mmCIF file of C-alpha atoms in Angstrom:
data_model
loop_
_atom_site.group_PDB
_atom_site.id
_atom_site.type_symbol
_atom_site.label_atom_id
_atom_site.label_comp_id
_atom_site.label_asym_id
_atom_site.label_seq_id
_atom_site.Cartn_x
_atom_site.Cartn_y
_atom_site.Cartn_z
ATOM 1 C CA MET A 262 -50.713 23.096 -7.458
ATOM 2 C CA ASN A 263 -50.057 26.733 -6.603
ATOM 3 C CA ARG A 264 -46.503 27.786 -7.542
ATOM 4 C CA ILE A 265 -45.665 28.898 -3.973
ATOM 5 C CA GLU A 266 -46.753 25.574 -2.489
ATOM 6 C CA ALA A 267 -44.934 23.651 -5.224
ATOM 7 C CA CYS A 268 -41.774 25.677 -4.582
ATOM 8 C CA PHE A 269 -41.699 24.878 -0.865
ATOM 9 C CA GLN A 270 -42.418 21.237 -1.610
ATOM 10 C CA ARG A 271 -39.518 21.069 -4.080
ATOM 11 C CA LEU A 272 -37.113 22.834 -1.730
ATOM 12 C CA LYS A 273 -38.066 20.620 1.203
ATOM 13 C CA ALA A 274 -37.282 17.537 -0.871
ATOM 14 C CA ALA A 275 -33.916 19.071 -1.763
ATOM 15 C CA GLY A 276 -33.177 20.071 1.837
ATOM 16 C CA GLU A 277 -33.040 23.784 0.923
ATOM 17 C CA THR A 278 -34.474 26.954 2.411
ATOM 18 C CA ALA A 279 -36.554 29.332 0.267
ATOM 19 C CA PHE A 280 -35.022 32.744 -0.335
ATOM 20 C CA ILE A 281 -37.741 35.400 -0.684
ATOM 21 C CA PRO A 282 -36.665 38.943 -1.640
ATOM 22 C CA TYR A 283 -39.011 41.933 -1.486
ATOM 23 C CA ILE A 284 -39.100 44.966 -3.784
ATOM 24 C CA THR A 285 -41.642 47.774 -4.151
ATOM 25 C CA ALA A 286 -43.625 47.697 -7.392
ATOM 26 C CA GLY A 287 -43.139 50.883 -9.402
ATOM 27 C CA ASP A 288 -39.884 51.949 -7.742
ATOM 28 C CA PRO A 289 -38.519 53.801 -9.625
ATOM 29 C CA THR A 290 -40.980 52.815 -12.420
ATOM 30 C CA LEU A 291 -43.100 49.760 -13.174
ATOM 31 C CA GLU A 292 -40.991 48.968 -16.232
ATOM 32 C CA ARG A 293 -37.807 49.127 -14.174
ATOM 33 C CA SER A 294 -39.415 46.969 -11.485
ATOM 34 C CA LEU A 295 -39.735 44.134 -14.020
ATOM 35 C CA ASP A 296 -36.017 44.368 -14.739
ATOM 36 C CA PHE A 297 -35.265 44.137 -11.023
ATOM 37 C CA LEU A 298 -37.670 41.191 -10.645
ATOM 38 C CA CYS A 299 -35.824 39.314 -13.367
ATOM 39 C CA ALA A 300 -32.514 40.189 -11.698
ATOM 40 C CA LEU A 301 -33.810 38.676 -8.449
ATOM 41 C CA GLU A 302 -34.675 35.454 -10.262
ATOM 42 C CA ALA A 303 -31.286 35.397 -12.002
ATOM 43 C CA ALA A 304 -29.663 35.733 -8.568
ATOM 44 C CA GLY A 305 -31.434 32.579 -7.408
ATOM 45 C CA ALA A 306 -34.547 33.850 -5.614
ATOM 46 C CA ASP A 307 -37.196 31.176 -5.106
ATOM 47 C CA ILE A 308 -40.274 33.367 -4.487
ATOM 48 C CA ILE A 309 -40.547 37.141 -4.959
ATOM 49 C CA GLU A 310 -42.536 39.592 -2.845
ATOM 50 C CA PHE A 311 -43.830 42.461 -4.976
ATOM 51 C CA GLY A 312 -45.053 45.303 -2.793
ATOM 52 C CA ILE A 313 -48.090 47.361 -3.757
ATOM 53 C CA PRO A 314 -47.221 50.948 -2.722
ATOM 54 C CA PHE A 315 -49.605 52.538 -0.247
ATOM 55 C CA SER A 316 -49.820 56.094 1.076
ATOM 56 C CA ASP A 317 -49.926 55.032 4.743
ATOM 57 C CA PRO A 318 -47.579 52.043 5.104
ATOM 58 C CA VAL A 319 -47.699 51.840 8.907
ATOM 59 C CA GLY A 320 -45.874 48.504 9.054
ATOM 60 C CA ASP A 321 -42.861 49.725 7.107
ATOM 61 C CA GLY A 322 -39.751 51.614 8.061
ATOM 62 C CA PRO A 323 -38.376 54.668 6.211
ATOM 63 C CA VAL A 324 -36.630 52.741 3.414
ATOM 64 C CA ILE A 325 -39.793 51.048 2.168
ATOM 65 C CA GLN A 326 -41.953 54.086 3.015
ATOM 66 C CA ASN A 327 -39.776 56.183 0.725
ATOM 67 C CA ALA A 328 -39.929 53.546 -1.994
ATOM 68 C CA ALA A 329 -43.731 53.581 -1.808
ATOM 69 C CA CYS A 330 -43.738 57.374 -2.133
ATOM 70 C CA ARG A 331 -41.473 57.229 -5.185
ATOM 71 C CA ALA A 332 -43.667 54.576 -6.790
ATOM 72 C CA LEU A 333 -46.896 56.472 -6.156
ATOM 73 C CA GLU A 334 -45.376 59.680 -7.479
ATOM 74 C CA ALA A 335 -44.370 57.749 -10.623
ATOM 75 C CA GLY A 336 -48.007 56.727 -11.090
ATOM 76 C CA ALA A 337 -48.053 53.153 -9.778
ATOM 77 C CA SER A 338 -51.540 51.717 -9.177
ATOM 78 C CA VAL A 339 -53.011 48.309 -8.440
ATOM 79 C CA LYS A 340 -54.290 48.026 -11.994
ATOM 80 C CA GLY A 341 -50.900 49.001 -13.404
ATOM 81 C CA ILE A 342 -49.091 46.566 -11.123
ATOM 82 C CA LEU A 343 -51.331 43.691 -12.202
ATOM 83 C CA ALA A 344 -50.675 44.653 -15.823
ATOM 84 C CA SER A 345 -46.939 44.482 -15.118
ATOM 85 C CA VAL A 346 -47.393 41.016 -13.582
ATOM 86 C CA ARG A 347 -49.010 39.917 -16.849
ATOM 87 C CA GLN A 348 -45.924 41.196 -18.666
ATOM 88 C CA LEU A 349 -43.685 39.405 -16.181
ATOM 89 C CA ARG A 350 -45.436 36.114 -16.934
ATOM 90 C CA GLU A 351 -44.222 36.410 -20.518
ATOM 91 C CA ARG A 352 -40.671 36.249 -19.146
ATOM 92 C CA THR A 353 -40.805 33.955 -16.126
ATOM 93 C CA GLN A 354 -42.970 31.626 -14.061
ATOM 94 C CA ILE A 355 -41.268 32.354 -10.718
ATOM 95 C CA PRO A 356 -43.726 32.292 -7.782
ATOM 96 C CA LEU A 357 -44.942 35.826 -7.080
ATOM 97 C CA LEU A 358 -46.405 37.106 -3.822
ATOM 98 C CA LEU A 359 -48.101 40.499 -3.639
ATOM 99 C CA PHE A 360 -47.452 42.437 -0.428
ATOM 100 C CA THR A 361 -50.222 44.911 0.326
ATOM 101 C CA TYR A 362 -52.299 46.747 2.874
ATOM 102 C CA PHE A 363 -56.029 46.076 2.818
ATOM 103 C CA ASN A 364 -57.126 49.541 1.705
ATOM 104 C CA PRO A 365 -55.921 49.156 -1.927
ATOM 105 C CA VAL A 366 -57.627 45.750 -2.145
ATOM 106 C CA LEU A 367 -60.867 47.082 -0.643
ATOM 107 C CA ALA A 368 -60.862 50.098 -2.964
ATOM 108 C CA TYR A 369 -60.278 47.849 -5.971
ATOM 109 C CA GLY A 370 -63.005 45.433 -4.857
ATOM 110 C CA VAL A 371 -62.046 42.194 -3.112
ATOM 111 C CA ASP A 372 -63.702 39.797 -5.561
ATOM 112 C CA VAL A 373 -62.501 41.683 -8.634
ATOM 113 C CA PHE A 374 -59.008 41.951 -7.167
ATOM 114 C CA ALA A 375 -58.846 38.186 -6.625
ATOM 115 C CA GLU A 376 -60.084 37.499 -10.156
ATOM 116 C CA ASP A 377 -57.726 39.984 -11.800
ATOM 117 C CA ALA A 378 -54.743 38.896 -9.693
ATOM 118 C CA ALA A 379 -55.283 35.270 -10.675
ATOM 119 C CA GLU A 380 -55.666 36.190 -14.341
ATOM 120 C CA ALA A 381 -52.434 38.191 -14.190
ATOM 121 C CA GLY A 382 -50.484 35.303 -12.672
ATOM 122 C CA VAL A 383 -50.247 36.198 -8.968
ATOM 123 C CA ASP A 384 -49.620 33.211 -6.688
ATOM 124 C CA GLY A 385 -50.176 34.676 -3.230
ATOM 125 C CA VAL A 386 -51.102 37.795 -1.277
ATOM 126 C CA LEU A 387 -49.721 38.983 2.053
ATOM 127 C CA CYS A 388 -52.122 41.578 3.444
ATOM 128 C CA VAL A 389 -50.205 42.929 6.401
ATOM 129 C CA ASP A 390 -52.916 44.848 8.242
ATOM 130 C CA LEU A 391 -55.840 42.446 7.815
ATOM 131 C CA PRO A 392 -56.251 40.135 10.832
ATOM 132 C CA PRO A 393 -57.604 36.644 10.122
ATOM 133 C CA GLU A 394 -60.633 37.361 12.321
ATOM 134 C CA GLU A 395 -61.749 39.944 9.733
ATOM 135 C CA ALA A 396 -60.538 38.116 6.630
ATOM 136 C CA GLY A 397 -63.367 35.709 5.837
ATOM 137 C CA ALA A 398 -64.620 37.265 2.582
ATOM 138 C CA TYR A 399 -61.079 38.168 1.477
ATOM 139 C CA LYS A 400 -59.767 34.641 2.041
ATOM 140 C CA ALA A 401 -62.787 33.040 0.359
ATOM 141 C CA ALA A 402 -62.254 35.208 -2.733
ATOM 142 C CA LEU A 403 -58.573 34.313 -2.996
ATOM 143 C CA ASP A 404 -59.236 30.632 -2.262
ATOM 144 C CA ARG A 405 -61.655 30.499 -5.202
ATOM 145 C CA HIS A 406 -58.789 31.453 -7.493
ATOM 146 C CA ASP A 407 -56.107 29.251 -5.879
ATOM 147 C CA ILE A 408 -54.164 32.253 -4.563
ATOM 148 C CA CYS A 409 -52.259 31.652 -1.331
ATOM 149 C CA THR A 410 -53.229 33.776 1.666
ATOM 150 C CA ILE A 411 -50.282 34.677 3.896
ATOM 151 C CA PHE A 412 -50.742 36.085 7.402
ATOM 152 C CA LEU A 413 -48.239 37.407 9.919
ATOM 153 C CA THR A 414 -47.213 36.047 13.281
ATOM 154 C CA ALA A 415 -45.053 37.929 15.769
ATOM 155 C CA PRO A 416 -43.112 37.318 18.988
ATOM 156 C CA THR A 417 -46.224 38.421 20.909
ATOM 157 C CA THR A 418 -48.631 36.040 19.116
ATOM 158 C CA THR A 419 -50.272 33.638 21.566
ATOM 159 C CA ASN A 420 -50.399 29.892 20.998
ATOM 160 C CA GLU A 421 -54.170 30.088 20.562
ATOM 161 C CA ARG A 422 -53.818 32.721 17.854
ATOM 162 C CA LEU A 423 -51.055 30.758 16.135
ATOM 163 C CA GLU A 424 -53.602 27.997 15.602
ATOM 164 C CA LEU A 425 -56.026 30.460 14.003
ATOM 165 C CA ILE A 426 -53.368 32.024 11.785
ATOM 166 C CA SER A 427 -52.187 28.596 10.652
ATOM 167 C CA LYS A 428 -55.751 27.732 9.687
ATOM 168 C CA TYR A 429 -56.042 30.842 7.507
ATOM 169 C CA CYS A 430 -52.567 30.640 5.963
ATOM 170 C CA THR A 431 -51.903 28.805 2.733
ATOM 171 C CA GLY A 432 -48.446 28.547 1.202
ATOM 172 C CA PHE A 433 -46.507 29.456 4.338
ATOM 173 C CA VAL A 434 -46.645 31.278 7.665
ATOM 174 C CA TYR A 435 -44.725 34.568 7.826
ATOM 175 C CA TYR A 436 -42.947 35.229 11.132
ATOM 176 C CA VAL A 437 -42.107 38.859 11.956
ATOM 177 C CA SER A 438 -38.921 38.273 13.916
ATOM 178 C CA GLN A 439 -38.620 41.792 15.378
ATOM 179 C CA LEU A 440 -41.289 43.990 16.894
ATOM 180 C CA GLY A 441 -41.734 47.298 15.097
ATOM 181 C CA VAL A 442 -41.544 48.228 11.429
ATOM 182 C CA THR A 443 -39.558 46.770 8.565
ATOM 183 C CA GLY A 444 -35.910 47.715 8.292
ATOM 184 C CA GLU A 445 -32.330 46.520 8.543
ATOM 185 C CA ARG A 446 -31.027 45.473 11.969
ATOM 186 C CA VAL A 447 -27.512 45.018 13.300
ATOM 187 C CA ALA A 448 -28.387 41.693 14.920
ATOM 188 C CA LEU A 449 -31.063 39.033 14.664
ATOM 189 C CA ALA A 450 -33.701 38.759 17.349
ATOM 190 C CA GLN A 451 -32.717 36.834 20.451
ATOM 191 C CA ASN A 452 -34.246 33.373 20.876
ATOM 192 C CA LEU A 453 -35.208 33.284 17.183
ATOM 193 C CA ARG A 454 -34.693 29.537 16.951
ATOM 194 C CA ASP A 455 -37.029 28.922 19.900
ATOM 195 C CA ALA A 456 -39.631 31.266 18.419
ATOM 196 C CA VAL A 457 -39.648 29.425 15.078
ATOM 197 C CA ALA A 458 -39.823 26.083 16.864
ATOM 198 C CA ARG A 459 -42.866 27.287 18.815
ATOM 199 C CA ILE A 460 -44.662 28.253 15.620
ATOM 200 C CA GLU A 461 -43.820 24.888 14.072
ATOM 201 C CA THR A 462 -45.596 23.105 16.914
ATOM 202 C CA HIS A 463 -48.806 24.844 15.832
ATOM 203 C CA THR A 464 -48.615 24.453 12.066
ATOM 204 C CA ALA A 465 -47.587 21.950 9.430
ATOM 205 C CA LYS A 466 -46.988 24.760 6.947
ATOM 206 C CA PRO A 467 -43.519 26.159 6.175
ATOM 207 C CA VAL A 468 -42.366 29.078 8.299
ATOM 208 C CA ALA A 469 -40.582 32.010 6.646
ATOM 209 C CA VAL A 470 -38.807 34.653 8.736
ATOM 210 C CA GLY A 471 -38.598 38.327 7.824
ATOM 211 C CA PHE A 472 -38.033 41.828 9.294
ATOM 212 C CA GLY A 473 -34.454 42.789 10.132
ATOM 213 C CA ILE A 474 -32.537 40.371 7.877
ATOM 214 C CA SER A 475 -30.098 42.252 5.670
ATOM 215 C CA THR A 476 -26.697 40.547 5.429
ATOM 216 C CA PRO A 477 -25.445 37.206 4.088
ATOM 217 C CA GLU A 478 -24.464 36.123 7.599
ATOM 218 C CA GLN A 479 -27.951 36.848 8.921
ATOM 219 C CA ALA A 480 -29.536 35.053 5.959
ATOM 220 C CA ARG A 481 -27.338 32.007 6.606
ATOM 221 C CA ASN A 482 -28.265 31.921 10.284
ATOM 222 C CA VAL A 483 -32.005 32.231 9.638
ATOM 223 C CA ALA A 484 -31.849 29.537 6.936
ATOM 224 C CA ASN A 485 -30.625 27.140 9.611
ATOM 225 C CA MET A 486 -33.771 27.800 11.653
ATOM 226 C CA ALA A 487 -36.635 28.253 9.184
ATOM 227 C CA GLU A 488 -37.902 27.112 5.794
ATOM 228 C CA GLY A 489 -37.890 30.601 4.299
ATOM 229 C CA VAL A 490 -35.760 33.751 4.561
ATOM 230 C CA VAL A 491 -37.261 37.131 3.605
ATOM 231 C CA VAL A 492 -35.082 40.174 2.854
ATOM 232 C CA GLY A 493 -36.590 43.507 1.862
ATOM 233 C CA SER A 494 -35.194 46.823 3.101
ATOM 234 C CA ALA A 495 -31.558 46.108 2.207
ATOM 235 C CA ILE A 496 -32.569 45.376 -1.401
ATOM 236 C CA VAL A 497 -34.963 48.323 -1.614
ATOM 237 C CA ARG A 498 -32.246 50.632 -0.283
ATOM 238 C CA LEU A 499 -29.873 49.429 -3.011
ATOM 239 C CA ILE A 500 -32.556 49.966 -5.673
ATOM 240 C CA ALA A 501 -32.949 53.533 -4.420
ATOM 241 C CA GLU A 502 -29.202 54.024 -4.849
ATOM 242 C CA VAL A 503 -28.914 52.581 -8.370
ATOM 243 C CA GLY A 504 -32.246 53.844 -9.756
ATOM 244 C CA ASN A 505 -32.131 53.779 -13.535
ATOM 245 C CA ALA A 506 -28.353 53.461 -13.795
ATOM 246 C CA PRO A 507 -27.402 51.106 -16.661
ATOM 247 C CA LYS A 508 -25.516 48.704 -14.394
ATOM 248 C CA GLY A 509 -27.998 49.000 -11.546
ATOM 249 C CA THR A 510 -29.773 45.705 -12.132
ATOM 250 C CA GLN A 511 -26.430 43.891 -12.108
ATOM 251 C CA LYS A 512 -25.545 45.453 -8.754
ATOM 252 C CA VAL A 513 -28.872 44.307 -7.325
ATOM 253 C CA GLU A 514 -28.420 40.845 -8.801
ATOM 254 C CA ASP A 515 -24.918 40.529 -7.338
ATOM 255 C CA PHE A 516 -26.053 41.594 -3.871
ATOM 256 C CA VAL A 517 -29.042 39.259 -3.855
ATOM 257 C CA ARG A 518 -26.867 36.400 -5.100
ATOM 258 C CA SER A 519 -24.639 36.867 -2.059
ATOM 259 C CA LEU A 520 -27.701 36.520 0.163
ATOM 260 C CA VAL A 521 -28.997 33.491 -1.748
ATOM 261 C CA ASP A 522 -25.632 31.738 -1.644
ATOM 262 C CA ALA A 523 -25.443 32.265 2.106
ATOM 263 C CA ALA A 524 -29.006 31.042 2.677
ATOM 264 C CA LYS A 525 -28.328 27.971 0.552
ATOM 265 C CA GLY A 526 -25.037 27.214 2.335
ATOM 266 C CA ARG A 527 -22.899 27.912 -0.736
ATOM 267 C CA SER A 528 -20.662 30.480 0.943
#
């Protein structure tokens, strides 16, 4: 069984919510990214989103845009990121989800990307700008290698389209809780519980909520509504602050642990 699917199955049996942190691969370097990935696992993360930097990240706010620029300037590439995943698999078997736009996958070659990602140890791919209506060849390639395909739903997604997205999703359904780009928000979206409940009437797959979650209190509240909590910009902002500082990974680990403990009801 795919590691992402097995993780959700295990957590459901334990009555726990999955905590899914996001970081940008190659920020500030690929080697440093591996240290941060291991810090996320040490903090209690269940699944990790590893973002492939892209020059035109239209779905991201300034924090992640800047991280992508730093990573690209440092020489990050799809091939290099997959090589770093291979290195990561020598240290951990934590479920790993690649976050990407379709252009890097298309430029790499969809079939070759799927094959190389599987060989490296990738468990899932979230391609944020590829609609399911256009994803037939992409999904077929990833399915052949038992890699989960994650698609986005939003507050504006119709019930009919929720059915389609559920059909194309494996692993879990990702709900974008706020319209607009990624980034920290002062408050959670209104009617979030009702929105998650609506999605759950159209899918049997777990629902993870992201966009705008940045504090332990917000993580705790979302964990009471959904089966997964995704936090990205707040962690990426902290990584930008600590960079290569010797104690930087510990600061990231401590912050993420506070989010995990809140999501798991330990604080």
